[in-house]
Structures are given as structure tokens and as C-alpha cells.
Short mmCIF file of C-alpha atoms and ligand atoms in Angstrom, two decimals:
data_model
loop_
_atom_site.label_atom_id
_atom_site.label_comp_id
_atom_site.label_asym_id
_atom_site.label_seq_id
_atom_site.Cartn_x
_atom_site.Cartn_y
_atom_site.Cartn_z
CA MET A 1 -20.66 -4.84 15.57
CA LYS A 2 -21.77 -5.45 11.98
CA ILE A 3 -20.25 -8.37 10.12
CA ASN A 4 -18.60 -6.20 7.47
CA GLU A 5 -16.62 -4.61 10.32
CA PHE A 6 -14.94 -7.91 11.16
CA THR A 7 -11.27 -8.76 10.73
CA ILE A 8 -10.31 -11.82 8.69
CA THR A 9 -9.95 -13.90 11.85
CA GLN A 10 -13.39 -12.88 13.14
CA ALA A 11 -15.08 -13.36 9.77
CA HIS A 12 -13.46 -16.77 9.32
CA ARG A 13 -14.70 -17.88 12.77
CA GLY A 14 -18.20 -16.67 11.97
CA LEU A 15 -18.28 -18.60 8.69
CA VAL A 16 -16.94 -21.79 10.24
CA ASP A 17 -19.34 -21.57 13.21
CA LYS A 18 -22.20 -20.86 10.77
CA GLU A 19 -23.11 -17.64 12.56
CA PHE A 20 -23.62 -16.11 9.12
CA SER A 21 -23.19 -17.28 5.56
CA CYS A 22 -20.64 -16.08 3.07
CA GLU A 23 -23.48 -14.65 1.03
CA GLU A 24 -24.62 -12.59 4.03
CA LEU A 25 -21.08 -11.39 4.65
CA THR A 26 -20.70 -10.41 1.00
CA ARG A 27 -24.08 -8.66 1.06
CA ALA A 28 -23.13 -6.71 4.18
CA CYS A 29 -20.08 -5.40 2.32
CA PHE A 30 -22.00 -4.39 -0.80
CA GLU A 31 -24.70 -2.70 1.28
CA ARG A 32 -22.08 -0.65 3.06
CA ILE A 33 -20.52 0.37 -0.25
CA ILE A 34 -23.83 1.26 -1.83
CA GLU A 35 -24.82 3.42 1.13
CA SER A 36 -21.58 5.42 1.26
CA ASP A 37 -19.45 5.19 -1.85
CA GLU A 38 -21.21 7.94 -3.70
CA THR A 39 -19.54 10.24 -1.18
CA ILE A 40 -16.30 8.43 -0.41
CA ASN A 41 -15.44 7.28 -3.95
CA ALA A 42 -13.29 4.35 -2.84
CA PHE A 43 -14.34 2.10 -5.74
CA VAL A 44 -13.90 2.40 -9.48
CA ASP A 45 -15.77 -0.83 -10.26
CA LEU A 46 -17.77 -3.41 -8.34
CA ASN A 47 -17.78 -7.13 -9.06
CA GLU A 48 -21.22 -7.99 -7.71
CA ASP A 49 -22.40 -10.95 -9.81
CA ALA A 50 -19.15 -12.89 -9.64
CA ALA A 51 -18.77 -12.13 -5.92
CA TYR A 52 -22.21 -13.51 -5.04
CA GLU A 53 -21.62 -16.52 -7.23
CA SER A 54 -18.41 -17.48 -5.47
CA ALA A 55 -19.96 -16.69 -2.06
CA ARG A 56 -22.76 -19.19 -2.78
CA GLU A 57 -20.28 -21.84 -3.87
CA ILE A 58 -18.41 -21.46 -0.60
CA ASP A 59 -21.64 -21.60 1.40
CA GLU A 60 -22.40 -24.88 -0.32
CA LYS A 61 -18.97 -26.19 0.66
CA ILE A 62 -19.53 -25.20 4.28
CA LYS A 63 -22.96 -26.80 4.21
CA GLN A 64 -21.41 -30.04 3.00
CA GLY A 65 -19.16 -29.97 6.07
CA GLU A 66 -15.98 -29.27 4.09
CA LYS A 67 -13.14 -27.41 5.76
CA ILE A 68 -12.46 -23.89 4.48
CA GLY A 69 -9.17 -22.02 4.35
CA PHE A 70 -8.49 -18.78 6.21
CA LEU A 71 -9.14 -16.48 3.28
CA GLU A 72 -11.89 -18.57 1.79
CA GLY A 73 -15.14 -16.66 1.56
CA ILE A 74 -13.55 -13.44 2.80
CA PRO A 75 -14.56 -10.33 0.79
CA PHE A 76 -11.65 -8.15 -0.35
CA ALA A 77 -10.75 -5.35 -2.77
CA LEU A 78 -7.87 -4.79 -5.17
CA LYS A 79 -6.27 -1.53 -6.18
CA ASP A 80 -7.13 -0.76 -9.78
CA ASN A 81 -3.55 -1.18 -11.04
CA ILE A 82 -3.71 -4.92 -10.30
CA LEU A 83 -5.10 -6.94 -13.21
CA VAL A 84 -8.01 -9.35 -12.99
CA GLU A 85 -8.86 -11.18 -16.20
CA GLY A 86 -12.01 -9.82 -17.80
CA LEU A 87 -12.33 -6.83 -15.47
CA ARG A 88 -11.50 -3.23 -16.23
CA ALA A 89 -8.13 -2.02 -14.91
CA THR A 90 -7.87 1.75 -15.15
CA ALA A 91 -4.97 2.65 -12.82
CA GLY A 92 -7.03 5.76 -12.11
CA SER A 93 -6.25 7.13 -15.57
CA LYS A 94 -8.18 8.35 -18.57
CA MET A 95 -5.50 6.54 -20.58
CA LEU A 96 -6.87 3.17 -19.43
CA SER A 97 -10.46 4.07 -18.72
CA ASP A 98 -11.68 1.44 -21.24
CA TYR A 99 -8.94 -1.12 -20.73
CA VAL A 100 -10.02 -4.66 -19.82
CA ALA A 101 -7.32 -6.93 -18.41
CA PRO A 102 -6.49 -9.93 -20.61
CA PHE A 103 -5.01 -11.97 -17.73
CA SER A 104 -4.88 -11.94 -13.93
CA ALA A 105 -2.02 -10.73 -11.77
CA THR A 106 -0.36 -13.50 -9.79
CA VAL A 107 -1.71 -12.09 -6.50
CA ALA A 108 -5.24 -11.98 -7.89
CA ALA A 109 -4.95 -15.54 -9.19
CA ARG A 110 -3.58 -16.77 -5.85
CA LEU A 111 -6.39 -15.15 -3.88
CA LYS A 112 -8.93 -16.57 -6.29
CA ASP A 113 -7.48 -20.05 -5.85
CA LEU A 114 -7.76 -19.59 -2.10
CA GLY A 115 -11.45 -18.78 -2.50
CA SER A 116 -11.36 -15.12 -1.39
CA VAL A 117 -14.27 -13.10 -2.74
CA LEU A 118 -13.34 -10.10 -4.90
CA VAL A 119 -15.78 -7.27 -4.21
CA GLY A 120 -14.30 -4.58 -6.44
CA LYS A 121 -11.42 -2.51 -7.76
CA THR A 122 -10.39 0.54 -5.80
CA ASN A 123 -9.74 4.13 -6.78
CA MET A 124 -6.17 5.42 -6.77
CA ASP A 125 -3.92 8.28 -7.75
CA GLU A 126 -3.27 8.09 -11.49
CA PHE A 127 -0.77 5.31 -12.21
CA ALA A 128 0.01 5.31 -8.44
CA MET A 129 1.54 8.80 -8.58
CA GLY A 130 0.35 10.92 -5.69
CA SER A 131 0.17 11.21 -1.92
CA SER A 132 -3.43 12.30 -1.48
CA GLY A 133 -5.76 10.24 -3.68
CA GLU A 134 -6.59 13.40 -5.63
CA THR A 135 -4.90 12.72 -8.99
CA SER A 136 -7.36 10.01 -10.07
CA TYR A 137 -9.24 10.60 -13.34
CA PHE A 138 -12.29 9.32 -11.43
CA GLY A 139 -12.12 12.04 -8.78
CA ALA A 140 -10.61 12.19 -5.30
CA THR A 141 -11.30 9.61 -2.62
CA LYS A 142 -12.54 11.15 0.63
CA ASN A 143 -11.32 10.10 4.05
CA PRO A 144 -14.16 8.18 5.76
CA ILE A 145 -13.03 9.48 9.16
CA ASP A 146 -13.39 13.11 8.08
CA LEU A 147 -14.84 13.83 4.65
CA THR A 148 -13.00 17.15 4.38
CA LYS A 149 -9.63 15.35 4.53
CA VAL A 150 -7.61 13.40 1.99
CA THR A 151 -7.13 9.66 2.40
CA GLY A 152 -3.47 9.83 1.42
CA GLY A 153 -2.27 7.98 -1.63
CA SER A 154 -1.78 6.46 -3.91
CA SER A 155 -3.77 3.44 -2.60
CA SER A 156 -6.53 5.84 -1.57
CA GLY A 157 -9.50 3.61 -2.32
CA SER A 158 -8.05 0.52 -0.64
CA ALA A 159 -7.31 2.45 2.56
CA ALA A 160 -10.72 4.16 2.56
CA ALA A 161 -12.45 0.83 1.89
CA ILE A 162 -10.88 -0.66 5.01
CA ALA A 163 -11.48 2.39 7.21
CA ASN A 164 -15.09 2.46 6.04
CA ASN A 165 -15.57 -1.33 6.51
CA ASP A 166 -16.50 -1.81 2.86
CA VAL A 167 -14.51 -5.04 2.73
CA ILE A 168 -12.51 -7.19 5.15
CA TYR A 169 -9.08 -6.62 3.59
CA ALA A 170 -7.52 -4.99 0.53
CA LEU A 171 -4.34 -4.94 -1.51
CA GLY A 172 -2.50 -1.87 -2.68
CA SER A 173 0.88 -1.14 -4.21
CA ASP A 174 3.70 0.73 -2.53
CA THR A 175 6.47 2.39 -4.54
CA GLY A 176 7.39 5.13 -2.07
CA GLY A 177 4.76 4.77 0.61
CA SER A 178 1.44 4.27 -1.17
CA VAL A 179 0.23 1.58 1.19
CA ARG A 180 1.66 2.98 4.42
CA GLN A 181 0.85 6.67 4.02
CA PRO A 182 -2.89 6.25 3.27
CA ALA A 183 -3.09 3.62 6.03
CA SER A 184 -1.68 6.26 8.38
CA PHE A 185 -4.23 8.88 7.32
CA CYS A 186 -7.13 6.43 7.53
CA GLY A 187 -6.17 4.79 10.83
CA VAL A 188 -5.67 1.26 9.45
CA VAL A 189 -2.74 -1.16 9.06
CA GLY A 190 -0.63 -0.85 5.88
CA PHE A 191 2.15 -3.35 5.26
CA LYS A 192 4.80 -3.24 2.55
CA PRO A 193 6.94 -6.38 2.45
CA SER A 194 10.57 -6.40 1.26
CA TYR A 195 11.27 -5.75 -2.39
CA GLY A 196 11.13 -9.15 -4.08
CA ARG A 197 8.71 -10.86 -1.70
CA ILE A 198 5.49 -10.66 -3.67
CA SER A 199 5.12 -11.20 -7.37
CA ARG A 200 4.40 -8.07 -9.37
CA HIS A 201 3.29 -9.95 -12.45
CA GLY A 202 0.10 -8.18 -13.45
CA LEU A 203 0.77 -5.09 -11.34
CA MET A 204 1.11 -2.09 -13.66
CA ALA A 205 4.69 -0.89 -13.39
CA MET A 206 5.34 2.57 -12.00
CA ALA A 207 9.00 2.52 -10.88
CA SER A 208 10.16 -1.05 -11.21
CA SER A 209 13.09 -0.99 -8.78
CA PHE A 210 10.73 0.19 -6.01
CA ASP A 211 7.27 -1.27 -6.73
CA GLN A 212 5.92 -3.79 -4.26
CA ILE A 213 2.42 -5.07 -3.54
CA GLY A 214 1.26 -4.59 0.05
CA THR A 215 -1.74 -5.22 2.27
CA ILE A 216 -4.24 -2.89 3.93
CA THR A 217 -6.06 -4.51 6.83
CA LYS A 218 -7.86 -3.89 10.12
CA SER A 219 -5.25 -5.73 12.19
CA VAL A 220 -1.61 -6.75 12.12
CA ARG A 221 -2.60 -10.42 12.28
CA ASP A 222 -4.64 -9.99 9.09
CA ALA A 223 -1.64 -8.41 7.37
CA ALA A 224 0.47 -11.42 8.35
CA LEU A 225 -2.17 -13.88 7.12
CA VAL A 226 -2.57 -12.25 3.73
CA PHE A 227 1.18 -11.78 3.35
CA GLU A 228 1.87 -15.49 3.89
CA SER A 229 -0.84 -16.37 1.38
CA ILE A 230 0.37 -14.21 -1.50
CA ALA A 231 4.18 -14.12 -1.08
CA GLY A 232 6.62 -16.43 -2.78
CA LYS A 233 8.25 -17.45 -6.01
CA ASP A 234 6.55 -16.81 -9.30
CA ASP A 235 7.93 -17.86 -12.65
CA PHE A 236 6.41 -14.73 -14.21
CA ASP A 237 8.43 -12.32 -12.05
CA ALA A 238 12.20 -12.76 -12.03
CA THR A 239 12.61 -10.34 -9.11
CA CYS A 240 10.40 -12.47 -6.89
CA LEU A 241 12.34 -14.50 -4.38
CA ASP A 242 12.22 -18.25 -3.91
CA LYS A 243 12.07 -18.12 -0.13
CA LYS A 244 9.34 -19.20 2.23
CA ALA A 245 7.52 -16.30 3.85
CA GLU A 246 6.83 -17.46 7.37
CA VAL A 247 5.62 -14.90 9.88
CA MET A 248 2.79 -16.52 11.84
CA PRO A 249 4.93 -18.68 14.19
CA THR A 250 6.59 -15.65 15.82
CA LEU A 251 3.65 -13.25 15.64
CA ASP A 252 2.55 -13.71 19.25
CA GLN A 253 5.99 -14.10 20.80
CA GLU A 254 6.97 -11.52 23.38
CA ILE A 255 9.29 -8.72 22.27
CA LYS A 256 11.22 -8.70 25.53
CA GLY A 257 14.90 -8.21 24.85
CA LEU A 258 14.44 -7.08 21.24
CA LYS A 259 16.41 -3.99 20.34
CA ILE A 260 14.41 -1.23 18.73
CA GLY A 261 16.18 1.76 17.22
CA VAL A 262 14.83 5.31 17.11
CA PRO A 263 16.54 7.14 14.22
CA LYS A 264 17.05 10.71 15.34
CA GLU A 265 16.84 12.05 11.78
CA PHE A 266 13.17 11.08 11.68
CA PHE A 267 12.23 13.34 14.54
CA ILE A 268 12.74 16.59 12.76
CA GLU A 269 11.98 20.10 13.78
CA GLY A 270 8.71 21.34 12.37
CA MET A 271 7.06 17.98 12.73
CA ASP A 272 3.45 18.16 13.87
CA LYS A 273 3.46 18.21 17.68
CA GLU A 274 0.57 15.79 18.02
CA VAL A 275 2.33 13.32 15.74
CA ALA A 276 5.54 13.59 17.75
CA ALA A 277 3.66 13.11 21.03
CA ALA A 278 1.71 10.09 19.74
CA ILE A 279 4.89 8.40 18.51
CA SER A 280 6.71 9.04 21.80
CA ALA A 281 3.83 7.46 23.70
CA GLU A 282 4.08 4.32 21.54
CA ILE A 283 7.85 4.12 22.01
CA LYS A 284 7.25 4.15 25.75
CA LYS A 285 4.84 1.23 25.37
CA LEU A 286 7.44 -0.72 23.41
CA SER A 287 9.81 -0.22 26.30
CA GLU A 288 7.13 -1.35 28.78
CA LEU A 289 6.79 -4.50 26.68
CA GLY A 290 10.44 -5.19 27.43
CA ALA A 291 12.12 -3.96 24.25
CA GLU A 292 15.37 -2.08 24.58
CA ILE A 293 15.08 1.35 22.97
CA ILE A 294 18.27 2.65 21.38
CA GLU A 295 18.91 5.96 19.64
CA ILE A 296 20.29 5.44 16.15
CA SER A 297 21.62 7.74 13.47
CA LEU A 298 20.91 7.30 9.77
CA PRO A 299 22.79 10.33 8.44
CA LYS A 300 22.26 9.62 4.73
CA THR A 301 18.49 9.22 4.92
CA LYS A 302 18.17 12.98 4.55
CA TYR A 303 18.86 12.36 0.86
CA ALA A 304 16.18 9.69 0.52
CA LEU A 305 13.39 11.95 -0.73
CA ALA A 306 15.60 13.53 -3.41
CA VAL A 307 16.97 10.14 -4.44
CA TYR A 308 13.47 8.72 -4.65
CA TYR A 309 12.09 11.57 -6.75
CA ILE A 310 15.01 11.33 -9.20
CA LEU A 311 15.13 7.56 -9.64
CA MET A 312 11.37 7.07 -9.49
CA THR A 313 10.69 9.70 -12.17
CA ALA A 314 13.42 8.20 -14.37
CA GLU A 315 11.75 4.79 -14.14
CA VAL A 316 8.29 6.31 -14.56
CA SER A 317 9.33 8.04 -17.79
CA SER A 318 10.49 4.72 -19.16
CA ASN A 319 7.53 2.65 -17.94
CA MET A 320 4.96 5.14 -19.23
CA ALA A 321 6.43 4.96 -22.75
CA ARG A 322 4.25 1.92 -23.48
CA TYR A 323 1.10 4.06 -23.37
CA ASP A 324 1.42 5.48 -26.84
CA GLY A 325 -2.12 5.32 -28.16
CA VAL A 326 -1.22 2.34 -30.32
CA ARG A 327 -0.94 -0.70 -28.09
CA TYR A 328 -2.95 0.29 -25.06
CA GLY A 329 -5.71 2.56 -24.03
CA PHE A 330 -6.77 5.98 -25.13
CA ARG A 331 -6.11 7.10 -28.70
CA ALA A 332 -6.68 10.68 -29.79
CA LYS A 333 -8.09 11.37 -33.24
CA SER A 334 -5.51 12.77 -35.60
CA ASP A 335 -4.35 12.74 -39.24
CA ASN A 336 -0.78 11.66 -38.80
CA LEU A 337 1.22 9.32 -36.58
CA SER A 338 3.43 11.69 -34.60
CA GLU A 339 0.51 13.97 -33.83
CA MET A 340 -1.46 10.91 -32.70
CA TYR A 341 1.30 9.99 -30.22
CA LEU A 342 1.53 13.53 -28.90
CA LYS A 343 -2.19 14.05 -28.55
CA SER A 344 -2.88 10.62 -27.05
CA ARG A 345 -0.25 11.08 -24.36
CA GLY A 346 -1.09 14.73 -23.84
CA MET A 347 -4.79 14.07 -23.43
CA GLY A 348 -4.66 10.59 -21.89
CA PHE A 349 -2.36 11.43 -18.98
CA GLY A 350 -3.11 13.88 -16.18
CA ASP A 351 -0.80 16.69 -14.99
CA GLU A 352 1.09 14.72 -12.34
CA VAL A 353 1.96 11.86 -14.69
CA ARG A 354 3.12 14.28 -17.37
CA ARG A 355 5.17 16.21 -14.82
CA ARG A 356 6.97 13.04 -13.83
CA ILE A 357 7.58 11.90 -17.40
CA MET A 358 9.22 15.27 -18.09
CA LEU A 359 11.31 15.17 -14.92
CA GLY A 360 12.36 11.58 -15.57
CA THR A 361 13.29 12.26 -19.17
CA TYR A 362 15.35 15.21 -17.99
CA VAL A 363 17.36 13.30 -15.36
CA LEU A 364 18.08 10.57 -17.90
CA SER A 365 19.11 12.90 -20.74
CA SER A 366 22.74 12.65 -21.78
CA GLY A 367 23.88 15.98 -20.40
CA TYR A 368 22.36 15.41 -16.97
CA TYR A 369 22.53 11.66 -16.45
CA ASP A 370 25.78 11.78 -14.44
CA ALA A 371 24.69 14.71 -12.33
CA TYR A 372 21.28 13.32 -11.40
CA TYR A 373 20.54 9.71 -12.23
CA LYS A 374 24.01 8.31 -11.55
CA LYS A 375 24.50 10.41 -8.43
CA ALA A 376 21.14 9.29 -7.09
CA GLN A 377 22.04 5.63 -7.68
CA GLN A 378 25.22 6.18 -5.68
CA ALA A 379 23.32 7.88 -2.89
CA ARG A 380 20.82 5.02 -2.91
CA ARG A 381 23.67 2.63 -2.09
CA LEU A 382 24.81 4.86 0.82
CA ILE A 383 21.30 4.98 2.25
CA LYS A 384 21.12 1.19 2.09
CA GLN A 385 24.47 1.04 3.91
CA ASP A 386 23.13 3.30 6.66
CA PHE A 387 20.35 0.80 7.25
CA ASP A 388 22.72 -2.19 7.08
CA ASN A 389 24.84 -0.59 9.80
CA ALA A 390 21.81 0.16 11.93
CA PHE A 391 20.53 -3.41 11.69
CA GLU A 392 23.82 -4.66 13.11
CA LYS A 393 22.83 -2.89 16.31
CA VAL A 394 19.03 -3.20 16.41
CA ASP A 395 16.30 -5.63 15.30
CA CYS A 396 13.98 -3.00 13.97
CA LEU A 397 13.43 0.75 13.73
CA VAL A 398 10.49 2.85 14.79
CA THR A 399 9.54 6.15 13.10
CA PRO A 400 6.45 8.21 12.34
CA THR A 401 4.80 7.25 9.02
CA THR A 402 4.08 10.84 8.02
CA PRO A 403 5.10 14.25 9.41
CA THR A 404 1.46 15.38 9.75
CA LYS A 405 -2.00 13.92 10.14
CA ALA A 406 -4.33 13.75 7.12
CA PHE A 407 -4.44 17.16 5.45
CA SER A 408 -7.45 18.86 3.87
CA LEU A 409 -8.66 18.09 0.37
CA GLY A 410 -7.10 20.58 -2.03
CA GLU A 411 -4.56 21.82 0.52
CA LYS A 412 -1.43 20.63 -1.33
CA PHE A 413 -2.84 19.81 -4.72
CA ASP A 414 -1.31 22.77 -6.53
CA ASP A 415 2.06 22.56 -4.81
CA PRO A 416 3.92 19.39 -5.88
CA MET A 417 6.89 20.06 -3.58
CA LYS A 418 4.65 20.19 -0.52
CA MET A 419 2.88 17.06 -1.69
CA TYR A 420 6.19 15.20 -2.17
CA LEU A 421 7.23 16.10 1.38
CA ALA A 422 4.33 14.01 2.70
CA ASP A 423 6.43 10.97 1.68
CA ILE A 424 9.54 11.97 3.60
CA PHE A 425 9.36 9.14 6.15
CA THR A 426 8.12 6.36 3.89
CA VAL A 427 10.51 6.62 0.93
CA SER A 428 13.66 5.45 2.73
CA ALA A 429 12.31 1.92 3.21
CA SER A 430 11.44 1.90 -0.51
CA VAL A 431 14.86 3.20 -1.55
CA ALA A 432 16.48 0.39 0.49
CA GLY A 433 13.86 -2.27 -0.35
CA LEU A 434 13.06 -2.92 3.32
CA PRO A 435 9.89 -4.35 4.86
CA ALA A 436 7.83 -1.69 6.65
CA ILE A 437 4.48 -1.54 8.37
CA CYS A 438 2.26 1.34 9.42
CA LEU A 439 -0.14 0.84 12.32
CA PRO A 440 -2.29 3.34 14.19
CA CYS A 441 -0.86 4.83 17.40
CA GLY A 442 -2.97 4.25 20.49
CA ASN A 443 -6.74 4.25 20.15
CA ASP A 444 -7.51 7.64 18.64
CA LYS A 445 -10.02 6.60 15.97
CA LYS A 446 -11.07 10.18 15.10
CA SER A 447 -7.73 11.71 14.27
CA PRO A 448 -5.25 8.90 13.64
CA VAL A 449 -1.46 9.04 13.64
CA GLY A 450 0.52 6.24 12.01
CA LEU A 451 3.60 4.60 13.46
CA GLN A 452 6.09 2.93 11.13
CA LEU A 453 8.27 -0.08 11.92
CA LEU A 454 11.06 -1.23 9.59
CA SER A 455 13.54 -4.05 9.58
CA LYS A 456 16.24 -5.51 7.39
CA ASN A 457 15.46 -7.15 4.07
CA PHE A 458 13.27 -10.22 4.38
CA ASN A 459 12.81 -9.86 8.11
CA GLU A 460 9.06 -9.27 7.85
CA ALA A 461 8.63 -11.58 10.84
CA VAL A 462 10.12 -9.14 13.36
CA VAL A 463 8.23 -6.16 11.94
CA LEU A 464 4.93 -7.99 12.27
CA GLN A 465 5.80 -9.40 15.70
CA VAL A 466 6.58 -5.99 17.18
CA ALA A 467 3.53 -4.42 15.51
CA ASN A 468 1.28 -7.20 16.76
CA ASN A 469 2.54 -6.84 20.35
CA LEU A 470 1.96 -3.12 20.28
CA GLU A 471 -1.49 -3.50 18.76
CA GLU A 472 -2.45 -6.06 21.42
CA LYS A 473 -1.29 -3.71 24.14
CA ASN A 474 -3.39 -0.88 22.73
CA ARG A 475 -6.37 -3.17 22.40
CA ALA A 476 -6.04 -4.29 26.03
CA GLN A 477 -5.90 -0.64 27.11
CA GLU A 478 -9.02 0.18 25.13
CA LEU A 479 -10.93 -2.65 26.80
CA ARG A 480 -9.95 -1.53 30.29
N1 LIG B 1 3.36 9.24 -2.86
C1 LIG B 1 4.48 8.66 -3.56
C2 LIG B 1 4.55 9.20 -4.96
O1 LIG B 1 3.77 10.00 -5.29
C3 LIG B 1 4.42 7.19 -3.53
C4 LIG B 1 3.68 6.57 -4.63
C5 LIG B 1 3.59 5.10 -4.52
O2 LIG B 1 4.08 4.49 -3.55
N2 LIG B 1 3.01 4.48 -5.52
O3 LIG B 1 5.37 8.83 -5.73
#
């Protein structure tokens, strides 16, 4: 096994035991990227000089016999909608292709303080809008497992970077599934904490009542470690909760006696047979681990996709208004002001972003507000109630992450409705603000299927505990 293939826990051990230096670990990551990223296109920018500099500082610390923290010296990547002072932040858009961040996002600052080594910024669907990684101005990201397939999106580069062992861990953002869905397609672990857990200061807003930063990792334990390190109160984000995020103490506890619900609405007709079979096999394992499996009904979740695509586009249309050619980013040449606005937005944004601005403006317009926006807000409440009722009966829920495996590049690109359907199982957790994790089913590394676990708000601990138990069981089976 090469050192860039390590998990955080393995890499940390290796650094502490002086099996390799932080500089060697960092170099192994860059070498991997240089050999493959021309094809995969996971990165928009690399941060080589600064990364080596901090790696050497940490090596010096280790040499002096100082203790290092868990994330110290660990190479990672950030999705390109998360700001890092002095580095370009493009959000995958022409609009921001020359934009350099004037300050760092709270998550980036926290990871820097912890001594983690930033390797680069990852490619993504434009402004996080997409389910395939194909809407980026910098070209599509390819799935490292099968180069003819999409990675999923919108955190396409972060998921590909983990699947390809370019870095040890990565962060993405998840508004309707953008961490979980690409994790599913790339066979890695994608974790979206509850709305309000992690500061979004310095994350470019897409749909503010849904946006949450999440982790993409090679193991559930790594997700838990990074989550604990970046969660928690931030004076720059009023939606960020002042509550301790503690998930490590219960991570290895048995799940015997836990109640796990299987929502029947998530096992729909027309679902890919291999996906259905893989999920059923995992549910059986959960039962073997001593969990009680209970069938649950979430009747209102059938509206989740429609609710999401109404409310999200409404919020997108408002959040995208700031890109006007004056204050940020791309400005088109023109003789008068209104033409400058029109041209800058028309030329700076890609098709998907413009489609959503139009849809969002429509659902918010005075004649249609009650019929669409208001109705969707009401339905959002009912969906949340469905989950509240379910969590009176069960500790967590298990579902597929996506109805199909990774699809082919180009397959859905010209059919937005088909593309939106790829999010059908991930959006409900976003609509209700719940914590959710995607982990690979079984040990099929060539053609992965993702399993999703959800729980009630702020109960990340149980989601991670169940996921960790299942992952351990699969690992034990692989070793046999
Ligand atoms: N695929 C979803 C969309 O296109 C989710 C995006 C996201 O979570 N950022 O809106």
C-alpha cells in the first residue's frame, strides 16, 4: 500500500512512528495527482509551495519530539467554493475564474490552525449546481474507478480525489446531496452533518436554508475525526449551533438493540436491481449485528424532490444576484450599465445556473409565489414531521443513496429532469436538515453502490456509530 492511500488514522500513526515524514506524505499525494489529474480533472488549483512549507514545519516539530494532533501534517483538499485567503476560488464558474479569496472560510482556518496540509482546490459543478460533475467551466471530472462514468456532483473533484488517493481527506458542500451522491458513485464515504453544525462562513452560498459543509473520506472513522475538528459555534455564522459535536466516544460501541427503520417509499419500482440487492444485503448485516430492523413509512417524502427544486432555485436566484459584473468576478465589455449587467450574467454563468435563476425568479414572482414557493415551504414542514414521527420509533433510517450506480458521461447532461432524479434519495435529509452519511455497500470496489443512513437533527453520533459498525463488518469479511 502506498502512503497516499492511507486513511487519516494510518497516516497519523506513520508520522508519529517516523515511518515516513510529512514531506514524503505530501510528495506522494502530489505525485499521484501529477500522474493522473490530466485525465481525471479533480483539481482546479494546486497549492504546492505552501503545502511543502507547512509539511517541513511539521517534520521539524516531530523531529523535536513534540506531540502532533490527529489532523496535523495530513494532506487534504477543499472544494473550490470554500475560500482560502490568497488562493483562487472559482466555484467551477467562468464568473469567478479570476477571483482570489480575500479571507479564509472558518473551516479552512480551523484546519490550518490544526496543521492540516492543504494540497489543492477541487473541481465542482458550477456554483454547486449539478449531479454529475459535468457543469464545471473547467470541464467534467471523470470517475477514477471507470473513466467513462461521471463522478456524481456537485463535489465531483473532492470525491474523485479521495477515490483516486490524491489526498487523505477532503471537504465538500452538500445542499441536496452533493457530498453523498458523488461519494456513492466513487465508492467512498460522504458525510453531511445536520444543518447548523458546521460554519458556512466563507462557503459560497447556493441555497442558504440547505447548504452544509461535509466530509469525503476513506473511512467512517475519518469522517468522525474531521467532523469533530471543524464543527461548532462560529461568530461569523448565526446559523451555526453552540453545541459540542461529540461522536468519537460512541463510534465503536455495538449497535445491538438499536432500532433501524427501512422507509418503504425509498425502495421504489424501477430502481436498479443491483442497487436494491446491495442495499438488502447490508440491511441483513445490520440485523446480524443485533439491530432491530423495522419497516417505516414516510408518506410525504415523495414530495421532497419537487420541494427541493422549488425552494432551492428560489434561494439560488437570490444568492446569485450578487454576481452582477460590478462587485465580483467576470465583467463583459459594454457601453451602458444595464447591458453590462445582462452580458456579464449571460456570459459569466453557464446554462444550468441560468436555468435555475430563471426557475427561482419564476417561483418567487408575485403571481406564482403562493402556488409554488409558499406551498413548497408548507410541504417542507410536513416532510420534516414525517421524519420526526419516524424518529419516535427508530434511532436511524437506512436507504439507498442513489437509485442507480454511476451513469455514463454525457448520458443525462441534456435532460435536466433526468439529472434531477439522481438526487431523489438525498434531498429529503437536506429538506429536513438531518445528518446523513453515505458509505459503500460491501466490498465491491469496481462498481460501487452507496448506502445512506440518516438520523434526527444533531444525532450525528448514531449515524456514524451504525456506519462504523457496518464498515468494520465489511472489512472483516474482506480480510477473511
Ligand atoms: N445535485 C443537487 C443539485 O443539483 C445537489 C447540489 C448540492 O448539493 N450542492 O442541486
